[in-house]
PDB file of C-alpha atoms in Angstrom:
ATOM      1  CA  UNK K   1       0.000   0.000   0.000  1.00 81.00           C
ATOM      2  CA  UNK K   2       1.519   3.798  -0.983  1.00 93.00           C
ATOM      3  CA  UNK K   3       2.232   5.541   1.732  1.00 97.00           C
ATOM      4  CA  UNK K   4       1.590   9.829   1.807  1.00 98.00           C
ATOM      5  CA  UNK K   5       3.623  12.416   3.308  1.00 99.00           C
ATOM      6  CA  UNK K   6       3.279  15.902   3.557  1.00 99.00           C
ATOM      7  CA  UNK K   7       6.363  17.156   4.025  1.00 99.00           C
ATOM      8  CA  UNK K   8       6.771  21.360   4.868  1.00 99.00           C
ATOM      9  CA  UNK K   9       9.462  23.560   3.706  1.00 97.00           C
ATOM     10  CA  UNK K  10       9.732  20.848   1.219  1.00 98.00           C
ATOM     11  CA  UNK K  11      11.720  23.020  -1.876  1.00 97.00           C
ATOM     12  CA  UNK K  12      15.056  23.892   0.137  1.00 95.00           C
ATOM     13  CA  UNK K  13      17.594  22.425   1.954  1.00 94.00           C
ATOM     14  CA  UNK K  14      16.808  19.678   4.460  1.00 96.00           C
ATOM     15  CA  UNK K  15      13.011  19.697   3.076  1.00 97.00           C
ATOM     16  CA  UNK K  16      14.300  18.872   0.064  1.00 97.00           C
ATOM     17  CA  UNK K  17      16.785  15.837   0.895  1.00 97.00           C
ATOM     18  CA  UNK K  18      13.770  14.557   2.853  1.00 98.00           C
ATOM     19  CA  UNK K  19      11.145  14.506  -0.425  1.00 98.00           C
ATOM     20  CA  UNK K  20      14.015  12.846  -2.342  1.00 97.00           C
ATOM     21  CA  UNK K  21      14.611  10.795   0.634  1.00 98.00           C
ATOM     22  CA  UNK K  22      11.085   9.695   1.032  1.00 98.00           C
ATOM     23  CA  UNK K  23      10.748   9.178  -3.160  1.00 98.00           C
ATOM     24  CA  UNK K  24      13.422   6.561  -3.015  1.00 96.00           C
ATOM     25  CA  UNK K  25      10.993   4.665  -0.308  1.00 96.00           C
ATOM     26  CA  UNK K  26       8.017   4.829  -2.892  1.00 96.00           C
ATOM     27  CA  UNK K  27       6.236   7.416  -0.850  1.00 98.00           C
ATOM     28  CA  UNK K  28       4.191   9.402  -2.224  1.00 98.00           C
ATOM     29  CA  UNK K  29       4.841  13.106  -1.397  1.00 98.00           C
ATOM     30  CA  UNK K  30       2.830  16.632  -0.787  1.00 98.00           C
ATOM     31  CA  UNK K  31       5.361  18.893  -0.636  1.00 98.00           C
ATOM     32  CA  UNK K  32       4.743  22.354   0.482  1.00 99.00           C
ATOM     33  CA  UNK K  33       6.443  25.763  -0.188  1.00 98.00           C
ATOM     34  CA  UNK K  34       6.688  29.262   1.164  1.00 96.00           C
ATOM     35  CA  UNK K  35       8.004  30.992  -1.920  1.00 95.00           C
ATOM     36  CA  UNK K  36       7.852  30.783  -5.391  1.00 93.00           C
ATOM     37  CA  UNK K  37      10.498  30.342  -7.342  1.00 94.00           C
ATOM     38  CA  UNK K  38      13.344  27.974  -8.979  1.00 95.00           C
ATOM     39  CA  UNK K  39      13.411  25.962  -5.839  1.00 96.00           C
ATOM     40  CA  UNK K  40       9.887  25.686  -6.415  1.00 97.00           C
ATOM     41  CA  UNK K  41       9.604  24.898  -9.542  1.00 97.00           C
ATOM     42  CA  UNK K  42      12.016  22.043  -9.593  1.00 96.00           C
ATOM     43  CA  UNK K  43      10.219  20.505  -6.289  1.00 97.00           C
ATOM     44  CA  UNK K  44       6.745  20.981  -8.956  1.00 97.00           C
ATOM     45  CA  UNK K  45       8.506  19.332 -11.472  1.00 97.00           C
ATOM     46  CA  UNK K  46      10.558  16.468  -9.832  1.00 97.00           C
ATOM     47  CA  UNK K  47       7.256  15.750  -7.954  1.00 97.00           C
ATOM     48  CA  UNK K  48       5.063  15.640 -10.902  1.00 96.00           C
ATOM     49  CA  UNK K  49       7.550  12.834 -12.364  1.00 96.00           C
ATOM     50  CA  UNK K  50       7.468  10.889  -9.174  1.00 95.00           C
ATOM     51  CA  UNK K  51       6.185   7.754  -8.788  1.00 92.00           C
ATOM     52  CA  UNK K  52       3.684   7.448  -7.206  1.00 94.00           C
ATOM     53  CA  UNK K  53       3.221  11.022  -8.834  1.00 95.00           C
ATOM     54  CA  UNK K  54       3.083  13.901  -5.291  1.00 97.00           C
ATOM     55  CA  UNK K  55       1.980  17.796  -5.810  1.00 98.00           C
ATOM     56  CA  UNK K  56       4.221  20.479  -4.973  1.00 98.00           C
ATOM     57  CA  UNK K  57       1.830  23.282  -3.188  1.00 98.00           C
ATOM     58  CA  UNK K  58       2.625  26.685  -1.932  1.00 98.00           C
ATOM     59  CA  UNK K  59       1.456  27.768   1.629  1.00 98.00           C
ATOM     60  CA  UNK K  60       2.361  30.290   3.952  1.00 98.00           C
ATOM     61  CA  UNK K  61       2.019  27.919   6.985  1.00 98.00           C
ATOM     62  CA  UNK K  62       1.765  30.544   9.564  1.00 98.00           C
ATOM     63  CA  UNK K  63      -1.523  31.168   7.547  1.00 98.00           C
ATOM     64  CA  UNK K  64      -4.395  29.498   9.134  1.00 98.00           C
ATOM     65  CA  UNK K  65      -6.619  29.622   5.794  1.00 99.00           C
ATOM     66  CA  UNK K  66      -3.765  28.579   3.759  1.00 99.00           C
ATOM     67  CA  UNK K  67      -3.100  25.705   5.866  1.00 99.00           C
ATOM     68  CA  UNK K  68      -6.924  24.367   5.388  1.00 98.00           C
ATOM     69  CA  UNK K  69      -6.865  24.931   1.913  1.00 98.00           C
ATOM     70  CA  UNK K  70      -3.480  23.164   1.454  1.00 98.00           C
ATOM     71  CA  UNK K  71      -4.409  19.613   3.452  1.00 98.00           C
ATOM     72  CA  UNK K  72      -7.784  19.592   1.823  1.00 98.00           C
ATOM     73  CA  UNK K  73      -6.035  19.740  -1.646  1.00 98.00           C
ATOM     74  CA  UNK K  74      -3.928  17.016  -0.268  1.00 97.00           C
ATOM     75  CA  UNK K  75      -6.583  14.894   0.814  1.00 97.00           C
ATOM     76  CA  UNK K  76      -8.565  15.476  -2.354  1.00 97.00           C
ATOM     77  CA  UNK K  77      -5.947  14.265  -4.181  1.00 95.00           C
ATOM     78  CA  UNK K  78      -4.608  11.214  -1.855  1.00 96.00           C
ATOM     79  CA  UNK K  79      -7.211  10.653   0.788  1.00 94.00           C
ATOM     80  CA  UNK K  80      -4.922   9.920   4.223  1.00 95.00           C
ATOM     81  CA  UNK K  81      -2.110  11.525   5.434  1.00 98.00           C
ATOM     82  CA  UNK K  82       0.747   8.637   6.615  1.00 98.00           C
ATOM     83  CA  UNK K  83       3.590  10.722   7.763  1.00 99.00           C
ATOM     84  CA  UNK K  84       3.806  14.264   8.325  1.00 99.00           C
ATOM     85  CA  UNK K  85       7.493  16.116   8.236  1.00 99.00           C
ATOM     86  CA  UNK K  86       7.302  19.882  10.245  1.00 99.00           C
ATOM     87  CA  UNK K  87      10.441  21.158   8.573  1.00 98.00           C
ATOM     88  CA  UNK K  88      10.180  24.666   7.247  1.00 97.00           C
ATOM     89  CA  UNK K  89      11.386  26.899   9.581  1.00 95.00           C
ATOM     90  CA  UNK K  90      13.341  30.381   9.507  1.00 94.00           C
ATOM     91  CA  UNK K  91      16.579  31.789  11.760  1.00 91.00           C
ATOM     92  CA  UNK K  92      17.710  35.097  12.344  1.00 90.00           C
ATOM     93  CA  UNK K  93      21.095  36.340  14.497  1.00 90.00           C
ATOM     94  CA  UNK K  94      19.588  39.189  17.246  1.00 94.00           C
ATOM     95  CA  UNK K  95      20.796  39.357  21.144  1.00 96.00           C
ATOM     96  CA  UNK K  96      17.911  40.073  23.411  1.00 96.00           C
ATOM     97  CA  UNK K  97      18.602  43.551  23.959  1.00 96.00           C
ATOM     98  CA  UNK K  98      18.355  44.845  20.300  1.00 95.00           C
ATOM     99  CA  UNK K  99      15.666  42.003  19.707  1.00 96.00           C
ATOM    100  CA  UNK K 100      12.139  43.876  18.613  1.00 96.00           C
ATOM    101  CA  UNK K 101       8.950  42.582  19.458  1.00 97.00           C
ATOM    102  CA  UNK K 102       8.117  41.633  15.570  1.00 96.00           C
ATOM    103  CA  UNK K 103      11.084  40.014  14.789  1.00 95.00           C
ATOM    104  CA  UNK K 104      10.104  37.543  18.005  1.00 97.00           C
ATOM    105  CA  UNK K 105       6.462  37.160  17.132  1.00 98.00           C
ATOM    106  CA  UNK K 106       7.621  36.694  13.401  1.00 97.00           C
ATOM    107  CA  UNK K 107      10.161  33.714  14.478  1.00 97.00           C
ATOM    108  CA  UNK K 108       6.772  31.882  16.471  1.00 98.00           C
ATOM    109  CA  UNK K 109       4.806  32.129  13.712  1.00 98.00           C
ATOM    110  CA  UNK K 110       6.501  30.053  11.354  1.00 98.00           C
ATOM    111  CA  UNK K 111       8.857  28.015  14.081  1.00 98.00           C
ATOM    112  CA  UNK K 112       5.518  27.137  16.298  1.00 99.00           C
ATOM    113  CA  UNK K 113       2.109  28.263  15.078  1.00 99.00           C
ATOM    114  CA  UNK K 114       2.796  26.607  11.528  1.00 99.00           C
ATOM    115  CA  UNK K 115       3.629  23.002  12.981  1.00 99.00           C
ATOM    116  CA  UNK K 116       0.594  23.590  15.496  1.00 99.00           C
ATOM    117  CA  UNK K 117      -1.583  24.819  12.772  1.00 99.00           C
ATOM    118  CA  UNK K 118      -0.129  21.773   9.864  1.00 99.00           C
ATOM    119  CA  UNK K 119      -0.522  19.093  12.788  1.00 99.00           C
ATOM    120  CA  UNK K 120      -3.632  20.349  13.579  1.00 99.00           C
ATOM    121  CA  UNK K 121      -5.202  20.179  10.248  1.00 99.00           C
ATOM    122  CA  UNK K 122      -3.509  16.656   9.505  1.00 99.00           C
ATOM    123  CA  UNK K 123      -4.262  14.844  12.406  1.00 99.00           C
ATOM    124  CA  UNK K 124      -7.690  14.144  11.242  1.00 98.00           C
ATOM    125  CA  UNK K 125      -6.278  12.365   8.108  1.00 98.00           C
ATOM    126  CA  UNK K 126      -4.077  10.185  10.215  1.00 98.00           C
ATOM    127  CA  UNK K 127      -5.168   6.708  11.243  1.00 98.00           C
ATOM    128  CA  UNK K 128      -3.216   3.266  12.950  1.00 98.00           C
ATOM    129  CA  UNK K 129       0.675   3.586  12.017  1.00 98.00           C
ATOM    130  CA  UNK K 130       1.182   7.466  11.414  1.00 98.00           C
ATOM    131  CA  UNK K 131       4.131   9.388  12.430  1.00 99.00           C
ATOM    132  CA  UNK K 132       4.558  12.812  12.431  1.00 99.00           C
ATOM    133  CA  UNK K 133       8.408  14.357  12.797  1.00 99.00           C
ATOM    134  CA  UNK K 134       9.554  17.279  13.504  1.00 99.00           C
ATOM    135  CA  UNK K 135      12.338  19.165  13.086  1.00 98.00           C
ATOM    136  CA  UNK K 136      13.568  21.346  15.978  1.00 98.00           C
ATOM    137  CA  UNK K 137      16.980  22.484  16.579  1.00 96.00           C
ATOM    138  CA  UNK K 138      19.896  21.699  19.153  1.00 95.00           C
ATOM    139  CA  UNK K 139      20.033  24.789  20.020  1.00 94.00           C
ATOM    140  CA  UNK K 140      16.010  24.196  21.077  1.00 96.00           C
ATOM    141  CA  UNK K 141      18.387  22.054  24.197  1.00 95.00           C
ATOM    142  CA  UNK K 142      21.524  24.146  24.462  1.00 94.00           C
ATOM    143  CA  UNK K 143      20.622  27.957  23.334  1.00 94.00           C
ATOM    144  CA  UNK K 144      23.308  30.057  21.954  1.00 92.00           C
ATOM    145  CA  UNK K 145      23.934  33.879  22.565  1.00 92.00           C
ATOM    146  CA  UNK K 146      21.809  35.872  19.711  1.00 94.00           C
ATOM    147  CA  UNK K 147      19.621  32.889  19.779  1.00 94.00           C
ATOM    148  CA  UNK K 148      16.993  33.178  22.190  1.00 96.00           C
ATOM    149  CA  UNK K 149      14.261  33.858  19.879  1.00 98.00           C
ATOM    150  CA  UNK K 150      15.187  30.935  17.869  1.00 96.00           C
ATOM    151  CA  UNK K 151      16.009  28.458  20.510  1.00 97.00           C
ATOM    152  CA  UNK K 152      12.857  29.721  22.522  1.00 98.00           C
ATOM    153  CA  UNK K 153      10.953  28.527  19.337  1.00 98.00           C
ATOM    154  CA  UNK K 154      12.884  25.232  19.121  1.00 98.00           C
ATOM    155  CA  UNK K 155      12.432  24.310  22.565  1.00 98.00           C
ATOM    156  CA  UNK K 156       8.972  24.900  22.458  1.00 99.00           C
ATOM    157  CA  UNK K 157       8.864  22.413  19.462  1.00 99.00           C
ATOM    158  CA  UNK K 158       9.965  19.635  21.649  1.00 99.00           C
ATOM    159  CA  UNK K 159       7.605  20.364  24.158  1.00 98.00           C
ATOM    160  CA  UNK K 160       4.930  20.025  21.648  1.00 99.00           C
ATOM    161  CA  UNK K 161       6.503  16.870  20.393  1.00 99.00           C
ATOM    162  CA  UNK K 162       6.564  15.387  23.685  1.00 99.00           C
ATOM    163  CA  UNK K 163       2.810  16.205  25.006  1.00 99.00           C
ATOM    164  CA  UNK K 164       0.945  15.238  21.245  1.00 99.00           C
ATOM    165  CA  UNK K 165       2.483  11.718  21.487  1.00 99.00           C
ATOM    166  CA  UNK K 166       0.825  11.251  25.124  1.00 98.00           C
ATOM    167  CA  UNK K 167      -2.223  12.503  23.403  1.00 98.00           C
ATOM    168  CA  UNK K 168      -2.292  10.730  19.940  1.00 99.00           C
ATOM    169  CA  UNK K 169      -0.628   7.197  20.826  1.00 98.00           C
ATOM    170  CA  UNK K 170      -3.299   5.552  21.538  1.00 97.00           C
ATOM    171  CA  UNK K 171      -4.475   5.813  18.461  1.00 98.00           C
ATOM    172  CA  UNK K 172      -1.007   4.476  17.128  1.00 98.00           C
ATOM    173  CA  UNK K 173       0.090   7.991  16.133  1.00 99.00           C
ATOM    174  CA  UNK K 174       3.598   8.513  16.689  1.00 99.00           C
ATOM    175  CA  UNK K 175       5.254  11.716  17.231  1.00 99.00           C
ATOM    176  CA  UNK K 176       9.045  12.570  17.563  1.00 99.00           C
ATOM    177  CA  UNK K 177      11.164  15.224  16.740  1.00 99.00           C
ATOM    178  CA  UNK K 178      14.930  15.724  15.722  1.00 99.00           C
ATOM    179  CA  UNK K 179      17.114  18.222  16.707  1.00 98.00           C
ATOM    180  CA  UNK K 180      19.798  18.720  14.315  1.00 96.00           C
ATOM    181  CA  UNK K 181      23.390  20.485  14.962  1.00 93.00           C
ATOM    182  CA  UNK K 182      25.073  22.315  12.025  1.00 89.00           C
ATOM    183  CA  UNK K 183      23.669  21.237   8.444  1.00 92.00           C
ATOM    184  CA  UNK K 184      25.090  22.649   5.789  1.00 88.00           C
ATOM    185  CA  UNK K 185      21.843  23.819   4.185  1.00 81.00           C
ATOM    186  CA  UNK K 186      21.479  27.747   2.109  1.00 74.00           C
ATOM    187  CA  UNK K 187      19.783  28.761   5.506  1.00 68.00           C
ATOM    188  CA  UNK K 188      22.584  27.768   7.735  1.00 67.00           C
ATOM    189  CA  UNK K 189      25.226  29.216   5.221  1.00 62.00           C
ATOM    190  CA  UNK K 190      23.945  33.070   5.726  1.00 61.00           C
ATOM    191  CA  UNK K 191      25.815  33.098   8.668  1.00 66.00           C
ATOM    192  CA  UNK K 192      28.441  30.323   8.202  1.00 73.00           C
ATOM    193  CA  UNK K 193      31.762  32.647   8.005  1.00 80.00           C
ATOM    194  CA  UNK K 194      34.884  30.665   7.784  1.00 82.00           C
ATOM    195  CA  UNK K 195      35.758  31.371  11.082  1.00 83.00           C
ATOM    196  CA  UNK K 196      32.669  29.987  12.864  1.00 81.00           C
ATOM    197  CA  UNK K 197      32.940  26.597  10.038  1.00 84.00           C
ATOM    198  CA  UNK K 198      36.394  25.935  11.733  1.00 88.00           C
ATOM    199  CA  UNK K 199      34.740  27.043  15.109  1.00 87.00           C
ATOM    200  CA  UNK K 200      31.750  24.487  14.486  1.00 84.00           C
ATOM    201  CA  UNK K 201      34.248  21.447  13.220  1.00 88.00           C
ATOM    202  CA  UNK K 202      36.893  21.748  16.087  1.00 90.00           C
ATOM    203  CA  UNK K 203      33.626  21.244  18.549  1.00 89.00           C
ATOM    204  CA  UNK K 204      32.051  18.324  16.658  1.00 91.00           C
ATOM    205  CA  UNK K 205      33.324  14.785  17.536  1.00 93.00           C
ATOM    206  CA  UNK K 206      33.053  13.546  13.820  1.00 94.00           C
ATOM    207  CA  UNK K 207      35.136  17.341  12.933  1.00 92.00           C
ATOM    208  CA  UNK K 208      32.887  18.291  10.070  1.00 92.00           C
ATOM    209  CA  UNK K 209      29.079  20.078   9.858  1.00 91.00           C
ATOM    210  CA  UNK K 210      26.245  17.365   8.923  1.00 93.00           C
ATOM    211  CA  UNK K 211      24.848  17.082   5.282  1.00 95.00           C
ATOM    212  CA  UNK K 212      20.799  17.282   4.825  1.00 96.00           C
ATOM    213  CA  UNK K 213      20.983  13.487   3.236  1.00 97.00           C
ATOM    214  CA  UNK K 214      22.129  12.676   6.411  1.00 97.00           C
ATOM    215  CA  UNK K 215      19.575  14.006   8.605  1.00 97.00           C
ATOM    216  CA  UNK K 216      16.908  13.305   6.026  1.00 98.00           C
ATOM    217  CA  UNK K 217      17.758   9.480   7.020  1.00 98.00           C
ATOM    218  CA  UNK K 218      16.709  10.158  10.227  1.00 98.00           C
ATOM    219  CA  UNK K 219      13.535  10.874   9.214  1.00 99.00           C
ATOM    220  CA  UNK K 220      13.141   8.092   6.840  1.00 98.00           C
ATOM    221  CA  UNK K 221      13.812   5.774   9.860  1.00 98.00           C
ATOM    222  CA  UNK K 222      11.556   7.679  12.166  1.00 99.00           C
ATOM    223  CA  UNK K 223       8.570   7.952   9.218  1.00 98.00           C
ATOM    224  CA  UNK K 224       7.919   4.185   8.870  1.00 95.00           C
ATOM    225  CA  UNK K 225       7.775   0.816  10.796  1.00 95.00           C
ATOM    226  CA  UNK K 226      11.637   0.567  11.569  1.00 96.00           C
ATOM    227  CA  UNK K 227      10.565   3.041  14.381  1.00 98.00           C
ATOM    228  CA  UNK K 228       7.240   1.596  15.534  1.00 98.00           C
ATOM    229  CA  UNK K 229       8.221   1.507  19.044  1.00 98.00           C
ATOM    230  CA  UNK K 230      10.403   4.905  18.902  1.00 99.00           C
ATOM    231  CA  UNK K 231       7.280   7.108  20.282  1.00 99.00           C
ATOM    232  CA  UNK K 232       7.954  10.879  22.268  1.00 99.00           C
ATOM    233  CA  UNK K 233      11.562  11.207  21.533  1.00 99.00           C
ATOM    234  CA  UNK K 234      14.041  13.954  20.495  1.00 98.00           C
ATOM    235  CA  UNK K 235      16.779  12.658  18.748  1.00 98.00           C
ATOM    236  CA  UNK K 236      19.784  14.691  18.582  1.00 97.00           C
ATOM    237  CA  UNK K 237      21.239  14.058  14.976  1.00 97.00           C
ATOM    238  CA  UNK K 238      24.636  16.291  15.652  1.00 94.00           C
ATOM    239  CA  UNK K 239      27.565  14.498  15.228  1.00 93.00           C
ATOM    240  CA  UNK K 240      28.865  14.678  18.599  1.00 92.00           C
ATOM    241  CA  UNK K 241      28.633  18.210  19.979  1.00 82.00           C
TER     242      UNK K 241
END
């Protein structure tokens, strides 16, 4: 039976390494996208070839109407929902003091209302054997100065994570998160000076920053049975920090 995933921030970086991740598994794939574009197009176009053919569909998912109008295209198209993927997600660099109120409220919008208001609107596609994953951040666990916005965001992630699989699991949903470290993605690379590369590296066990093929294995594992028993979990997925 084909599998469906709708997969967020599904055009860029680690989005994008999951779709292809989750093509080579034969699932079928709903990817969604902020902005339109290349990126976009190619995710249209790569999905559209697929087989099992997916839809590429753009939604702002801080956008409560969006949202509604994106998962009931999905399930018009593909009924059920298997596996849902919270990915997309945005990062800025601000310390608290020079931190303004909009630049906060715009980091919880997409980092936590859009996975609330996705899972929200999923759930009721979901039966026996879903999972939904999440993506968080390390920095959700360990913060970083200039970070509080984002790591407040990230931290409230696995909260979420941990509460909706206490609620859900009885109806064999499953819900975990991951919390990557440094992946080179064109997000992370804004601020990825070669200074703070070497920085990174010399504080990783493995010495190098994680590639999004790698993480979007990780999410493979966690997305189907090889995880049935892995339920309310962040995994860390840094290389040895």
């Amino acid at each position: 039976m084909t599998r469906t995933a709708l997969v967020t921030g599904a055009s860029r970086g680690i989005g994008k390494a999951v779709v292809q991740r989750l093509l080579a598994d034969g699932v079928r794939v709903c990817g969604l996208y902020r902005t339109e574009g290349e990126a976009a197009q190619l995710l249209a176009k790569e999905l559209e070839s697929a087989s099992p053919k997916g839809i590429a569909l753009q939604c702002d998912i801080s956008d409560e109407q969006q949202v509604h109008a994106a998962v009931a295209r999905c399930a018009e198209e593909f009924g059920g929902v298997d596996v849902l993927v919270n990915n997309a997600g945005v990062t800025t660099f601000s310390l608290l003091d020079n931190l303004e109120r909009a630049h906060w409220d715009s980091m919880f919008a997409t980092n936590v209302t859009g996975p609330y208001l996705v899972t929200r609107a999923v759930l009721p596609l979901m039966g026996p054997g879903a999972s939904i994953v999440t993506i968080t951040s390390g920095l959700g666990i360990t913060g970083a100065p200039g970070k509080t916005h984002y790591a407040a965001s990230k931290a409230a992630l696995i909260g979420f994570t941990k509460a909706l699989s206490r609620e859900v699991g009885r109806r064999n949903i499953r819900v975990n998160a991951i919390a990557p470290g440094i992946i080179e993605t064109e997000m992370s690379a804004v601020g990825l000076n070669p200074e703070l590369r070497a920085r990174y590296e010399g504080q990783c066990a493995l010495g190098r920053i994680g590639q999004s093929p790698e993480l979007a294995e990780v999410v493979a594992f966690l997305a189907d049975h090889r995880s049935s028993y892995v339920n309310g979990q962040t995994l860390m997925v840094d290389g040895g920090m």
